[in-house]
Amino acid sequence: MTTTADLRAAVETYWSAAEARDWDALAATLADDVLYEVPQTREYVRGKERYLRFSRACPEGRSVRVESVVTDAEARRAAVRTHFVMETDPDLGLDAGASEAGAPGAHRSPGETLALHFFVFDEAGRISAITGFRPEPRELSESPETSESPERGGPPGDNPGGPPRPVPPSSARYAAERKAGR
């Protein structure tokens, strides 16, 4: 039986493994059919191996602190508030985490942002779904794990029977980072 304390521990392990880029530890927290989604950027990645490849492609240089975890009484869901600190990017002339428009409340200071993540857990206490939201506007990142995903353009069941949702242009910044090998 999974308890709310188990969910909190799984969330802490997930974030510490992601920050340390410890892919084995991160994989141990995930269900095989995990679904990762960021509705703001229309990123949808299904499956543990695809999610791990997607995570490996993310730029290094961030630290994550879990500020709060709220779980449901059935120990199946958790809402998590995280505080990200990104290293500065001298090539861009701004802090890696800063939004272009300087959205009000988006950052505590340059290179910092808050985020909300909603986790769903399977019967074994592994993460089966992650939905993330950040307060600042975000561009779609061009990743092989999202661009080839059948879920691209909307979550499963989105717009049933209708045409796929349009995909906005890729992020020039992400493309430049991939080209530079970051």
PDB file of N, CA and C in Angstrom, residues 97-170:
ATOM      1  N   GLY A  97      16.700  31.599 -17.179  1.00  0.00           N
ATOM      2  CA  GLY A  97      15.323  31.411 -16.750  1.00  0.00           C
ATOM      3  C   GLY A  97      14.443  32.625 -16.926  1.00  0.00           C
ATOM      4  N   ALA A  98      15.000  33.732 -17.419  1.00  0.00           N
ATOM      5  CA  ALA A  98      14.233  34.970 -17.504  1.00  0.00           C
ATOM      6  C   ALA A  98      13.304  34.963 -18.711  1.00  0.00           C
ATOM      7  N   SER A  99      12.118  35.505 -18.530  1.00  0.00           N
ATOM      8  CA  SER A  99      11.196  35.611 -19.655  1.00  0.00           C
ATOM      9  C   SER A  99      11.489  36.891 -20.422  1.00  0.00           C
ATOM     10  N   GLU A 100      11.203  36.886 -21.722  1.00  0.00           N
ATOM     11  CA  GLU A 100      11.481  38.049 -22.545  1.00  0.00           C
ATOM     12  C   GLU A 100      10.719  39.277 -22.073  1.00  0.00           C
ATOM     13  N   ALA A 101       9.463  39.097 -21.750  1.00  0.00           N
ATOM     14  CA  ALA A 101       8.631  40.230 -21.381  1.00  0.00           C
ATOM     15  C   ALA A 101       8.746  40.585 -19.914  1.00  0.00           C
ATOM     16  N   GLY A 102       9.471  39.802 -19.137  1.00  0.00           N
ATOM     17  CA  GLY A 102       9.561  40.063 -17.708  1.00  0.00           C
ATOM     18  C   GLY A 102       8.199  39.964 -17.058  1.00  0.00           C
ATOM     19  N   ALA A 103       7.487  38.887 -17.337  1.00  0.00           N
ATOM     20  CA  ALA A 103       6.125  38.709 -16.833  1.00  0.00           C
ATOM     21  C   ALA A 103       6.061  38.957 -15.333  1.00  0.00           C
ATOM     22  N   PRO A 104       5.103  39.769 -14.882  1.00  0.00           N
ATOM     23  CA  PRO A 104       4.990  40.070 -13.463  1.00  0.00           C
ATOM     24  C   PRO A 104       4.868  38.796 -12.634  1.00  0.00           C
ATOM     25  N   GLY A 105       5.664  38.695 -11.600  1.00  0.00           N
ATOM     26  CA  GLY A 105       5.598  37.562 -10.690  1.00  0.00           C
ATOM     27  C   GLY A 105       6.229  36.306 -11.218  1.00  0.00           C
ATOM     28  N   ALA A 106       6.806  36.357 -12.427  1.00  0.00           N
ATOM     29  CA  ALA A 106       7.361  35.148 -13.010  1.00  0.00           C
ATOM     30  C   ALA A 106       8.653  34.725 -12.339  1.00  0.00           C
ATOM     31  N   HIS A 107       9.402  35.676 -11.804  1.00  0.00           N
ATOM     32  CA  HIS A 107      10.704  35.352 -11.244  1.00  0.00           C
ATOM     33  C   HIS A 107      10.894  36.039  -9.901  1.00  0.00           C
ATOM     34  N   ARG A 108      11.549  35.359  -8.998  1.00  0.00           N
ATOM     35  CA  ARG A 108      11.929  35.967  -7.733  1.00  0.00           C
ATOM     36  C   ARG A 108      13.141  36.855  -7.950  1.00  0.00           C
ATOM     37  N   SER A 109      14.026  36.459  -8.813  1.00  0.00           N
ATOM     38  CA  SER A 109      15.174  37.248  -9.244  1.00  0.00           C
ATOM     39  C   SER A 109      15.608  36.662 -10.572  1.00  0.00           C
ATOM     40  N   PRO A 110      16.509  37.348 -11.315  1.00  0.00           N
ATOM     41  CA  PRO A 110      16.902  36.818 -12.617  1.00  0.00           C
ATOM     42  C   PRO A 110      17.404  35.378 -12.518  1.00  0.00           C
ATOM     43  N   GLY A 111      16.933  34.543 -13.445  1.00  0.00           N
ATOM     44  CA  GLY A 111      17.353  33.151 -13.488  1.00  0.00           C
ATOM     45  C   GLY A 111      16.578  32.242 -12.569  1.00  0.00           C
ATOM     46  N   GLU A 112      15.542  32.762 -11.932  1.00  0.00           N
ATOM     47  CA  GLU A 112      14.738  31.946 -11.025  1.00  0.00           C
ATOM     48  C   GLU A 112      13.285  31.938 -11.489  1.00  0.00           C
ATOM     49  N   THR A 113      12.613  30.832 -11.249  1.00  0.00           N
ATOM     50  CA  THR A 113      11.195  30.762 -11.551  1.00  0.00           C
ATOM     51  C   THR A 113      10.537  29.711 -10.661  1.00  0.00           C
ATOM     52  N   LEU A 114       9.259  29.852 -10.493  1.00  0.00           N
ATOM     53  CA  LEU A 114       8.466  28.859  -9.783  1.00  0.00           C
ATOM     54  C   LEU A 114       7.707  28.027 -10.810  1.00  0.00           C
ATOM     55  N   ALA A 115       7.355  26.830 -10.441  1.00  0.00           N
ATOM     56  CA  ALA A 115       6.565  25.979 -11.328  1.00  0.00           C
ATOM     57  C   ALA A 115       5.639  25.118 -10.487  1.00  0.00           C
ATOM     58  N   LEU A 116       4.566  24.681 -11.105  1.00  0.00           N
ATOM     59  CA  LEU A 116       3.651  23.718 -10.493  1.00  0.00           C
ATOM     60  C   LEU A 116       3.672  22.460 -11.339  1.00  0.00           C
ATOM     61  N   HIS A 117       3.750  21.328 -10.676  1.00  0.00           N
ATOM     62  CA  HIS A 117       3.705  20.040 -11.357  1.00  0.00           C
ATOM     63  C   HIS A 117       2.668  19.174 -10.663  1.00  0.00           C
ATOM     64  N   PHE A 118       1.872  18.508 -11.455  1.00  0.00           N
ATOM     65  CA  PHE A 118       0.864  17.595 -10.936  1.00  0.00           C
ATOM     66  C   PHE A 118       1.283  16.182 -11.317  1.00  0.00           C
ATOM     67  N   PHE A 119       1.425  15.344 -10.315  1.00  0.00           N
ATOM     68  CA  PHE A 119       1.874  13.964 -10.496  1.00  0.00           C
ATOM     69  C   PHE A 119       0.713  13.020 -10.228  1.00  0.00           C
ATOM     70  N   VAL A 120       0.638  11.956 -11.027  1.00  0.00           N
ATOM     71  CA  VAL A 120      -0.297  10.857 -10.799  1.00  0.00           C
ATOM     72  C   VAL A 120       0.561   9.613 -10.624  1.00  0.00           C
ATOM     73  N   PHE A 121       0.188   8.768  -9.682  1.00  0.00           N
ATOM     74  CA  PHE A 121       0.961   7.577  -9.358  1.00  0.00           C
ATOM     75  C   PHE A 121       0.156   6.320  -9.646  1.00  0.00           C
ATOM     76  N   ASP A 122       0.851   5.252 -10.036  1.00  0.00           N
ATOM     77  CA  ASP A 122       0.179   3.968 -10.250  1.00  0.00           C
ATOM     78  C   ASP A 122       0.082   3.221  -8.918  1.00  0.00           C
ATOM     79  N   GLU A 123      -0.458   2.001  -8.971  1.00  0.00           N
ATOM     80  CA  GLU A 123      -0.665   1.214  -7.746  1.00  0.00           C
ATOM     81  C   GLU A 123       0.649   0.889  -7.033  1.00  0.00           C
ATOM     82  N   ALA A 124       1.752   0.836  -7.773  1.00  0.00           N
ATOM     83  CA  ALA A 124       3.057   0.516  -7.192  1.00  0.00           C
ATOM     84  C   ALA A 124       3.772   1.758  -6.652  1.00  0.00           C
ATOM     85  N   GLY A 125       3.144   2.926  -6.773  1.00  0.00           N
ATOM     86  CA  GLY A 125       3.754   4.154  -6.277  1.00  0.00           C
ATOM     87  C   GLY A 125       4.723   4.805  -7.253  1.00  0.00           C
ATOM     88  N   ARG A 126       4.699   4.354  -8.525  1.00  0.00           N
ATOM     89  CA  ARG A 126       5.542   4.973  -9.548  1.00  0.00           C
ATOM     90  C   ARG A 126       4.754   6.086 -10.240  1.00  0.00           C
ATOM     91  N   ILE A 127       5.467   7.044 -10.769  1.00  0.00           N
ATOM     92  CA  ILE A 127       4.852   8.189 -11.439  1.00  0.00           C
ATOM     93  C   ILE A 127       4.324   7.744 -12.799  1.00  0.00           C
ATOM     94  N   SER A 128       3.014   7.911 -13.011  1.00  0.00           N
ATOM     95  CA  SER A 128       2.410   7.523 -14.290  1.00  0.00           C
ATOM     96  C   SER A 128       2.062   8.733 -15.160  1.00  0.00           C
ATOM     97  N   ALA A 129       2.013   9.917 -14.562  1.00  0.00           N
ATOM     98  CA  ALA A 129       1.744  11.129 -15.341  1.00  0.00           C
ATOM     99  C   ALA A 129       2.322  12.336 -14.617  1.00  0.00           C
ATOM    100  N   ILE A 130       2.849  13.278 -15.419  1.00  0.00           N
ATOM    101  CA  ILE A 130       3.379  14.540 -14.896  1.00  0.00           C
ATOM    102  C   ILE A 130       2.851  15.640 -15.813  1.00  0.00           C
ATOM    103  N   THR A 131       2.225  16.644 -15.223  1.00  0.00           N
ATOM    104  CA  THR A 131       1.777  17.815 -15.970  1.00  0.00           C
ATOM    105  C   THR A 131       2.422  19.025 -15.329  1.00  0.00           C
ATOM    106  N   GLY A 132       3.162  19.800 -16.120  1.00  0.00           N
ATOM    107  CA  GLY A 132       3.890  20.943 -15.575  1.00  0.00           C
ATOM    108  C   GLY A 132       3.387  22.269 -16.110  1.00  0.00           C
ATOM    109  N   PHE A 133       3.440  23.296 -15.245  1.00  0.00           N
ATOM    110  CA  PHE A 133       3.051  24.665 -15.593  1.00  0.00           C
ATOM    111  C   PHE A 133       4.067  25.629 -14.998  1.00  0.00           C
ATOM    112  N   ARG A 134       4.431  26.644 -15.790  1.00  0.00           N
ATOM    113  CA  ARG A 134       5.300  27.718 -15.308  1.00  0.00           C
ATOM    114  C   ARG A 134       4.565  29.030 -15.552  1.00  0.00           C
ATOM    115  N   PRO A 135       4.854  30.057 -14.726  1.00  0.00           N
ATOM    116  CA  PRO A 135       4.081  31.303 -14.848  1.00  0.00           C
ATOM    117  C   PRO A 135       4.427  32.153 -16.056  1.00  0.00           C
ATOM    118  N   GLU A 136       5.611  32.002 -16.623  1.00  0.00           N
ATOM    119  CA  GLU A 136       5.985  32.860 -17.750  1.00  0.00           C
ATOM    120  C   GLU A 136       5.598  32.215 -19.073  1.00  0.00           C
ATOM    121  N   PRO A 137       5.442  33.032 -20.105  1.00  0.00           N
ATOM    122  CA  PRO A 137       5.148  32.465 -21.426  1.00  0.00           C
ATOM    123  C   PRO A 137       6.283  31.554 -21.862  1.00  0.00           C
ATOM    124  N   ARG A 138       5.958  30.496 -22.581  1.00  0.00           N
ATOM    125  CA  ARG A 138       6.971  29.538 -23.022  1.00  0.00           C
ATOM    126  C   ARG A 138       6.751  29.225 -24.493  1.00  0.00           C
ATOM    127  N   GLU A 139       7.865  29.078 -25.209  1.00  0.00           N
ATOM    128  CA  GLU A 139       7.794  28.655 -26.600  1.00  0.00           C
ATOM    129  C   GLU A 139       7.858  27.143 -26.655  1.00  0.00           C
ATOM    130  N   LEU A 140       7.390  26.592 -27.734  1.00  0.00           N
ATOM    131  CA  LEU A 140       7.475  25.156 -27.956  1.00  0.00           C
ATOM    132  C   LEU A 140       8.923  24.780 -28.198  1.00  0.00           C
ATOM    133  N   SER A 141       9.409  23.781 -27.501  1.00  0.00           N
ATOM    134  CA  SER A 141      10.771  23.320 -27.737  1.00  0.00           C
ATOM    135  C   SER A 141      10.725  22.193 -28.753  1.00  0.00           C
ATOM    136  N   GLU A 142      11.673  22.188 -29.645  1.00  0.00           N
ATOM    137  CA  GLU A 142      11.745  21.173 -30.694  1.00  0.00           C
ATOM    138  C   GLU A 142      12.620  20.042 -30.185  1.00  0.00           C
ATOM    139  N   SER A 143      12.015  18.968 -29.808  1.00  0.00           N
ATOM    140  CA  SER A 143      12.729  17.804 -29.303  1.00  0.00           C
ATOM    141  C   SER A 143      12.273  16.595 -30.088  1.00  0.00           C
ATOM    142  N   PRO A 144      13.205  15.719 -30.442  1.00  0.00           N
ATOM    143  CA  PRO A 144      12.777  14.518 -31.159  1.00  0.00           C
ATOM    144  C   PRO A 144      11.746  13.714 -30.379  1.00  0.00           C
ATOM    145  N   GLU A 145      11.812  13.775 -29.069  1.00  0.00           N
ATOM    146  CA  GLU A 145      10.878  12.987 -28.261  1.00  0.00           C
ATOM    147  C   GLU A 145       9.465  13.557 -28.311  1.00  0.00           C
ATOM    148  N   THR A 146       9.325  14.866 -28.519  1.00  0.00           N
ATOM    149  CA  THR A 146       7.986  15.427 -28.623  1.00  0.00           C
ATOM    150  C   THR A 146       7.545  15.521 -30.073  1.00  0.00           C
ATOM    151  N   SER A 147       8.455  15.861 -30.988  1.00  0.00           N
ATOM    152  CA  SER A 147       8.042  16.062 -32.372  1.00  0.00           C
ATOM    153  C   SER A 147       7.629  14.762 -33.045  1.00  0.00           C
ATOM    154  N   GLU A 148       8.156  13.620 -32.622  1.00  0.00           N
ATOM    155  CA  GLU A 148       7.786  12.343 -33.209  1.00  0.00           C
ATOM    156  C   GLU A 148       6.664  11.657 -32.439  1.00  0.00           C
ATOM    157  N   SER A 149       6.271  12.253 -31.344  1.00  0.00           N
ATOM    158  CA  SER A 149       5.286  11.620 -30.482  1.00  0.00           C
ATOM    159  C   SER A 149       3.900  11.658 -31.105  1.00  0.00           C
ATOM    160  N   PRO A 150       3.171  10.546 -31.080  1.00  0.00           N
ATOM    161  CA  PRO A 150       1.809  10.564 -31.613  1.00  0.00           C
ATOM    162  C   PRO A 150       0.896  11.481 -30.817  1.00  0.00           C
ATOM    163  N   GLU A 151       1.294  11.825 -29.607  1.00  0.00           N
ATOM    164  CA  GLU A 151       0.466  12.705 -28.792  1.00  0.00           C
ATOM    165  C   GLU A 151       0.722  14.173 -29.090  1.00  0.00           C
ATOM    166  N   ARG A 152       1.711  14.502 -29.958  1.00  0.00           N
ATOM    167  CA  ARG A 152       2.063  15.883 -30.246  1.00  0.00           C
ATOM    168  C   ARG A 152       0.839  16.632 -30.736  1.00  0.00           C
ATOM    169  N   GLY A 153       0.642  17.818 -30.204  1.00  0.00           N
ATOM    170  CA  GLY A 153      -0.478  18.631 -30.631  1.00  0.00           C
ATOM    171  C   GLY A 153      -1.664  18.515 -29.699  1.00  0.00           C
ATOM    172  N   GLY A 154      -1.629  17.626 -28.756  1.00  0.00           N
ATOM    173  CA  GLY A 154      -2.714  17.521 -27.798  1.00  0.00           C
ATOM    174  C   GLY A 154      -2.648  16.217 -27.066  1.00  0.00           C
ATOM    175  N   PRO A 155      -3.174  16.194 -25.874  1.00  0.00           N
ATOM    176  CA  PRO A 155      -3.140  14.965 -25.093  1.00  0.00           C
ATOM    177  C   PRO A 155      -4.042  13.905 -25.706  1.00  0.00           C
ATOM    178  N   PRO A 156      -3.835  12.645 -25.319  1.00  0.00           N
ATOM    179  CA  PRO A 156      -4.699  11.587 -25.841  1.00  0.00           C
ATOM    180  C   PRO A 156      -6.166  11.944 -25.614  1.00  0.00           C
ATOM    181  N   GLY A 157      -6.970  11.772 -26.667  1.00  0.00           N
ATOM    182  CA  GLY A 157      -8.393  12.093 -26.556  1.00  0.00           C
ATOM    183  C   GLY A 157      -8.715  13.533 -26.876  1.00  0.00           C
ATOM    184  N   ASP A 158      -7.696  14.365 -27.082  1.00  0.00           N
ATOM    185  CA  ASP A 158      -7.918  15.763 -27.395  1.00  0.00           C
ATOM    186  C   ASP A 158      -8.428  15.874 -28.823  1.00  0.00           C
ATOM    187  N   ASN A 159      -9.495  16.621 -29.029  1.00  0.00           N
ATOM    188  CA  ASN A 159     -10.062  16.860 -30.347  1.00  0.00           C
ATOM    189  C   ASN A 159     -10.376  15.552 -31.078  1.00  0.00           C
ATOM    190  N   PRO A 160     -11.120  14.639 -30.441  1.00  0.00           N
ATOM    191  CA  PRO A 160     -11.384  13.356 -31.075  1.00  0.00           C
ATOM    192  C   PRO A 160     -12.105  13.520 -32.401  1.00  0.00           C
ATOM    193  N   GLY A 161     -11.592  12.826 -33.404  1.00  0.00           N
ATOM    194  CA  GLY A 161     -12.202  12.838 -34.719  1.00  0.00           C
ATOM    195  C   GLY A 161     -11.899  14.071 -35.541  1.00  0.00           C
ATOM    196  N   GLY A 162     -11.282  15.074 -34.910  1.00  0.00           N
ATOM    197  CA  GLY A 162     -10.976  16.302 -35.633  1.00  0.00           C
ATOM    198  C   GLY A 162      -9.545  16.316 -36.127  1.00  0.00           C
ATOM    199  N   PRO A 163      -9.168  17.377 -36.836  1.00  0.00           N
ATOM    200  CA  PRO A 163      -7.800  17.468 -37.328  1.00  0.00           C
ATOM    201  C   PRO A 163      -6.835  17.697 -36.178  1.00  0.00           C
ATOM    202  N   PRO A 164      -5.563  17.326 -36.348  1.00  0.00           N
ATOM    203  CA  PRO A 164      -4.590  17.567 -35.287  1.00  0.00           C
ATOM    204  C   PRO A 164      -4.464  19.061 -35.027  1.00  0.00           C
ATOM    205  N   ARG A 165      -4.164  19.393 -33.784  1.00  0.00           N
ATOM    206  CA  ARG A 165      -3.951  20.794 -33.446  1.00  0.00           C
ATOM    207  C   ARG A 165      -2.672  21.277 -34.120  1.00  0.00           C
ATOM    208  N   PRO A 166      -2.620  22.549 -34.568  1.00  0.00           N
ATOM    209  CA  PRO A 166      -1.410  23.043 -35.219  1.00  0.00           C
ATOM    210  C   PRO A 166      -0.256  23.119 -34.224  1.00  0.00           C
ATOM    211  N   VAL A 167       0.934  22.919 -34.727  1.00  0.00           N
ATOM    212  CA  VAL A 167       2.136  22.999 -33.914  1.00  0.00           C
ATOM    213  C   VAL A 167       2.807  24.327 -34.206  1.00  0.00           C
ATOM    214  N   PRO A 168       3.037  25.158 -33.170  1.00  0.00           N
ATOM    215  CA  PRO A 168       3.676  26.454 -33.402  1.00  0.00           C
ATOM    216  C   PRO A 168       5.130  26.285 -33.822  1.00  0.00           C
ATOM    217  N   PRO A 169       5.753  27.336 -34.359  1.00  0.00           N
ATOM    218  CA  PRO A 169       7.151  27.238 -34.768  1.00  0.00           C
ATOM    219  C   PRO A 169       8.027  26.834 -33.592  1.00  0.00           C
ATOM    220  N   SER A 170       9.133  26.167 -33.914  1.00  0.00           N
ATOM    221  CA  SER A 170      10.021  25.715 -32.854  1.00  0.00           C
ATOM    222  C   SER A 170      10.744  26.886 -32.213  1.00  0.00           C
TER     223      SER A 170
END
